[in-house]
């Protein structure tokens, strides 16, 4: 899986196809508020679409009937795709959100758009316009299903508002749609029988369980841990440790950076060397981030958040939705990568315990102690796509998606986020940052790479 942005998508010209549901019953308002991530996402980005998309390639021109049937079968599998959101007016709370669930028991899709895009720039522009318009969480459907058809090789693309998906879900989407398309294009396999896909698990049931979790008691040690961390951040969320030189309140256009840090052989040595020193690869990555701060600023501590997937039960291994929590960590630099990573190991265990509290629970417990100064936060994530649905190998068997990519929208940013990804091709990173701070962020990344290479010495 190559994790990148729409502006870096290698969009060969072709015919853009799109499918959307026909008229279906609107269903009813779900009797539970959104989960914590959805609530913060929806109330914090009014009027600014935030979508995730994924693509994979197929041989030859699109078999439109087969792909339409694949999308139809797949969209009916996952209850997250029946969701949109509404705001209830007239209550004594701002932004009282509820989940609306459409009745998709007899979902039918129709092809609604076919347009020729003769240049890569036009492909990206048309896809961006459709993703922005279709991935609207306050309308159903909150997703885009389509393709770029070409005679030699076509590209399937699906996009979703972030409120109904996460990065793991992108792997689920392309693995399952690819499997269905292979079934539907085989002679006599329409519809494919039996269903070749695993049980998906219910995202709505997951939402029910989170909403039913009571707030912790004031003396809960997890609250104490979060409060200590946020107080160390000055009653604020963690921010990038170098000066981004942004005027207060300014949220400039987002800058992007994607780069391969270690090739396959180097990344294997990196993993093995981390294991030999009794710490995880993610600990080595966080240690390299912390050492970059120390080497550039002299500050020993680097505070950040990192996402933790909450697919703790097998029933959610193939659930499409947003199953992620946030964890706080302070990386304290030591003499080198390995000694720093060993202390990070202990900090990670404590951080993951704190992630069992939702963001809304933490914010409610902090009350007026919190005074955020930026919209965004400093975060570092790590995803090993080799263990996700579909894996990360793209050659050798037609059963896995070919050339899988995950795309994100270009928007605005006032802080920095790093997404480290491990595939069979190596270790890569995608970075989001305020565009005026590009030189500062690139300098920081260069020092992070120095730390990673210390943990991947040449043979």
Short mmCIF file of N, CA, C and O in Angstrom, two decimals, residues 164-216:
data_model
loop_
_atom_site.label_atom_id
_atom_site.label_comp_id
_atom_site.label_asym_id
_atom_site.label_seq_id
_atom_site.Cartn_x
_atom_site.Cartn_y
_atom_site.Cartn_z
N UNK A 164 -16.59 7.56 8.67
CA UNK A 164 -17.03 6.17 8.56
C UNK A 164 -15.90 5.22 8.17
O UNK A 164 -16.15 4.07 7.80
N UNK A 165 -14.64 5.66 8.28
CA UNK A 165 -13.55 4.76 7.90
C UNK A 165 -12.25 5.16 8.57
O UNK A 165 -12.11 6.29 9.07
N UNK A 166 -11.30 4.24 8.58
CA UNK A 166 -9.94 4.52 9.04
C UNK A 166 -8.97 3.87 8.05
O UNK A 166 -9.38 3.33 7.02
N UNK A 167 -7.67 3.95 8.35
CA UNK A 167 -6.68 3.42 7.42
C UNK A 167 -6.80 1.92 7.21
O UNK A 167 -6.64 1.42 6.09
N UNK A 168 -7.07 1.17 8.29
CA UNK A 168 -7.25 -0.28 8.16
C UNK A 168 -8.42 -0.58 7.22
O UNK A 168 -8.37 -1.51 6.41
N UNK A 169 -9.48 0.24 7.31
CA UNK A 169 -10.65 0.03 6.45
C UNK A 169 -10.31 0.19 4.97
O UNK A 169 -10.95 -0.44 4.12
N UNK A 170 -9.33 1.01 4.65
CA UNK A 170 -8.94 1.15 3.26
C UNK A 170 -8.41 -0.18 2.71
O UNK A 170 -8.67 -0.55 1.56
N UNK A 171 -7.65 -0.90 3.54
CA UNK A 171 -7.17 -2.22 3.11
C UNK A 171 -8.32 -3.20 2.93
O UNK A 171 -8.34 -4.00 1.99
N UNK A 172 -9.29 -3.14 3.86
CA UNK A 172 -10.47 -4.00 3.74
C UNK A 172 -11.19 -3.71 2.43
O UNK A 172 -11.57 -4.64 1.69
N UNK A 173 -11.39 -2.44 2.13
CA UNK A 173 -12.15 -2.06 0.94
C UNK A 173 -11.53 -2.62 -0.33
O UNK A 173 -12.20 -3.29 -1.13
N UNK A 174 -10.25 -2.37 -0.55
CA UNK A 174 -9.67 -2.79 -1.82
C UNK A 174 -9.49 -4.30 -1.89
O UNK A 174 -9.63 -4.90 -2.95
N UNK A 175 -9.20 -4.95 -0.75
CA UNK A 175 -9.06 -6.41 -0.76
C UNK A 175 -10.39 -7.07 -1.12
O UNK A 175 -10.44 -8.01 -1.93
N UNK A 176 -11.49 -6.58 -0.52
CA UNK A 176 -12.78 -7.21 -0.75
C UNK A 176 -13.36 -6.87 -2.13
O UNK A 176 -13.92 -7.74 -2.81
N UNK A 177 -13.23 -5.61 -2.55
CA UNK A 177 -13.75 -5.24 -3.87
C UNK A 177 -12.97 -5.97 -4.97
O UNK A 177 -13.55 -6.44 -5.96
N UNK A 178 -11.67 -6.09 -4.79
CA UNK A 178 -10.85 -6.83 -5.75
C UNK A 178 -11.31 -8.30 -5.82
O UNK A 178 -11.45 -8.87 -6.92
N UNK A 179 -11.56 -8.92 -4.66
CA UNK A 179 -12.00 -10.32 -4.65
C UNK A 179 -13.35 -10.48 -5.33
O UNK A 179 -13.57 -11.42 -6.10
N UNK A 180 -14.27 -9.56 -5.06
CA UNK A 180 -15.59 -9.63 -5.68
C UNK A 180 -15.51 -9.43 -7.19
O UNK A 180 -16.18 -10.13 -7.96
N UNK A 181 -14.69 -8.48 -7.63
CA UNK A 181 -14.56 -8.22 -9.06
C UNK A 181 -14.01 -9.46 -9.78
O UNK A 181 -14.46 -9.81 -10.87
N UNK A 182 -13.04 -10.12 -9.16
CA UNK A 182 -12.50 -11.35 -9.76
C UNK A 182 -13.59 -12.40 -9.88
O UNK A 182 -13.67 -13.12 -10.87
N UNK A 183 -14.45 -12.49 -8.86
CA UNK A 183 -15.55 -13.46 -8.91
C UNK A 183 -16.56 -13.10 -10.01
O UNK A 183 -16.98 -13.96 -10.79
N UNK A 184 -16.94 -11.84 -10.07
CA UNK A 184 -17.98 -11.43 -11.03
C UNK A 184 -17.50 -11.48 -12.47
O UNK A 184 -18.31 -11.57 -13.40
N UNK A 185 -16.19 -11.41 -12.69
CA UNK A 185 -15.69 -11.47 -14.07
C UNK A 185 -15.39 -12.90 -14.51
O UNK A 185 -15.05 -13.12 -15.68
N UNK A 186 -15.53 -13.88 -13.61
CA UNK A 186 -15.36 -15.27 -14.01
C UNK A 186 -16.64 -15.78 -14.65
O UNK A 186 -17.74 -15.40 -14.28
N UNK A 187 -16.49 -16.64 -15.59
CA UNK A 187 -17.64 -17.18 -16.32
C UNK A 187 -18.56 -17.91 -15.35
O UNK A 187 -18.13 -18.75 -14.57
N UNK A 188 -19.83 -17.56 -15.40
CA UNK A 188 -20.82 -18.24 -14.57
C UNK A 188 -20.79 -17.86 -13.11
O UNK A 188 -21.43 -18.53 -12.31
N UNK A 189 -20.09 -16.81 -12.75
CA UNK A 189 -19.98 -16.43 -11.33
C UNK A 189 -20.73 -15.14 -11.06
O UNK A 189 -20.23 -14.24 -10.42
N UNK A 190 -21.94 -15.02 -11.55
CA UNK A 190 -22.74 -13.82 -11.30
C UNK A 190 -24.13 -14.22 -10.81
O UNK A 190 -24.96 -14.69 -11.60
N UNK A 191 -24.45 -14.06 -9.55
CA UNK A 191 -23.57 -13.56 -8.49
C UNK A 191 -22.62 -14.64 -7.99
O UNK A 191 -22.89 -15.82 -8.18
N UNK A 192 -21.51 -14.24 -7.35
CA UNK A 192 -20.56 -15.23 -6.84
C UNK A 192 -21.17 -16.01 -5.69
O UNK A 192 -21.74 -15.43 -4.78
N UNK A 193 -21.05 -17.33 -5.74
CA UNK A 193 -21.59 -18.16 -4.69
C UNK A 193 -20.60 -19.29 -4.39
O UNK A 193 -20.14 -19.95 -5.32
N UNK A 194 -20.28 -19.57 -3.14
CA UNK A 194 -20.73 -18.82 -1.97
C UNK A 194 -19.96 -17.52 -1.79
O UNK A 194 -18.97 -17.30 -2.48
N UNK A 195 -20.42 -16.71 -0.87
CA UNK A 195 -19.74 -15.45 -0.59
C UNK A 195 -18.29 -15.73 -0.19
O UNK A 195 -18.03 -16.45 0.77
N UNK A 196 -17.32 -15.19 -0.96
CA UNK A 196 -15.92 -15.51 -0.67
C UNK A 196 -15.33 -14.68 0.47
O UNK A 196 -14.16 -14.84 0.80
N UNK A 197 -16.09 -13.79 1.04
CA UNK A 197 -15.54 -12.84 2.00
C UNK A 197 -15.84 -13.25 3.44
O UNK A 197 -16.85 -13.87 3.73
N UNK A 198 -14.94 -12.88 4.38
CA UNK A 198 -15.16 -13.21 5.79
C UNK A 198 -16.27 -12.36 6.40
O UNK A 198 -16.68 -11.34 5.83
N UNK A 199 -16.75 -12.79 7.57
CA UNK A 199 -17.77 -12.02 8.26
C UNK A 199 -17.24 -10.62 8.58
O UNK A 199 -16.13 -10.49 9.09
N UNK A 200 -18.03 -9.57 8.30
CA UNK A 200 -17.50 -8.22 8.45
C UNK A 200 -17.54 -7.67 9.88
O UNK A 200 -16.76 -6.78 10.22
N UNK A 201 -18.45 -8.15 10.73
CA UNK A 201 -18.60 -7.52 12.03
C UNK A 201 -19.34 -6.20 11.88
O UNK A 201 -19.30 -5.56 10.82
N UNK A 202 -20.01 -5.76 12.92
CA UNK A 202 -20.85 -4.56 12.86
C UNK A 202 -20.18 -3.35 13.48
O UNK A 202 -19.84 -3.35 14.67
N UNK A 203 -19.99 -2.31 12.68
CA UNK A 203 -19.45 -1.06 13.20
C UNK A 203 -20.48 -0.36 14.09
O UNK A 203 -20.13 0.26 15.10
N UNK A 204 -21.77 -0.46 13.74
CA UNK A 204 -22.79 0.19 14.56
C UNK A 204 -22.86 -0.43 15.96
O UNK A 204 -23.06 0.29 16.95
N UNK A 205 -22.68 -1.73 16.06
CA UNK A 205 -22.63 -2.35 17.38
C UNK A 205 -21.42 -1.88 18.17
O UNK A 205 -21.48 -1.69 19.39
N UNK A 206 -20.31 -1.69 17.46
CA UNK A 206 -19.11 -1.14 18.10
C UNK A 206 -19.42 0.26 18.65
O UNK A 206 -19.03 0.60 19.77
N UNK A 207 -20.13 1.07 17.86
CA UNK A 207 -20.50 2.41 18.31
C UNK A 207 -21.39 2.35 19.55
O UNK A 207 -21.24 3.16 20.48
N UNK A 208 -22.33 1.42 19.56
CA UNK A 208 -23.21 1.23 20.72
C UNK A 208 -22.38 0.97 21.98
O UNK A 208 -22.62 1.55 23.04
N UNK A 209 -21.40 0.08 21.85
CA UNK A 209 -20.61 -0.29 23.03
C UNK A 209 -19.80 0.89 23.54
O UNK A 209 -19.69 1.09 24.75
N UNK A 210 -19.23 1.68 22.62
CA UNK A 210 -18.46 2.84 23.09
C UNK A 210 -19.36 3.84 23.80
O UNK A 210 -19.02 4.38 24.85
N UNK A 211 -20.53 4.12 23.21
CA UNK A 211 -21.42 5.13 23.80
C UNK A 211 -21.96 4.68 25.15
O UNK A 211 -22.35 5.51 25.98
N UNK A 212 -22.01 3.36 25.38
CA UNK A 212 -22.53 2.85 26.65
C UNK A 212 -21.46 2.80 27.74
O UNK A 212 -21.76 2.50 28.90
N UNK A 213 -20.21 3.11 27.38
CA UNK A 213 -19.13 3.08 28.37
C UNK A 213 -19.25 4.30 29.29
O UNK A 213 -19.23 5.44 28.82
N UNK A 214 -19.39 4.10 30.60
CA UNK A 214 -19.56 5.25 31.51
C UNK A 214 -18.27 6.05 31.62
O UNK A 214 -17.17 5.54 31.42
N UNK A 215 -18.43 7.34 31.93
CA UNK A 215 -17.26 8.18 32.19
C UNK A 215 -16.51 7.64 33.39
O UNK A 215 -17.12 7.11 34.33
N UNK A 216 -15.19 7.77 33.41
CA UNK A 216 -14.41 7.29 34.56
C UNK A 216 -14.65 8.14 35.80
O UNK A 216 -15.08 9.29 35.71
#
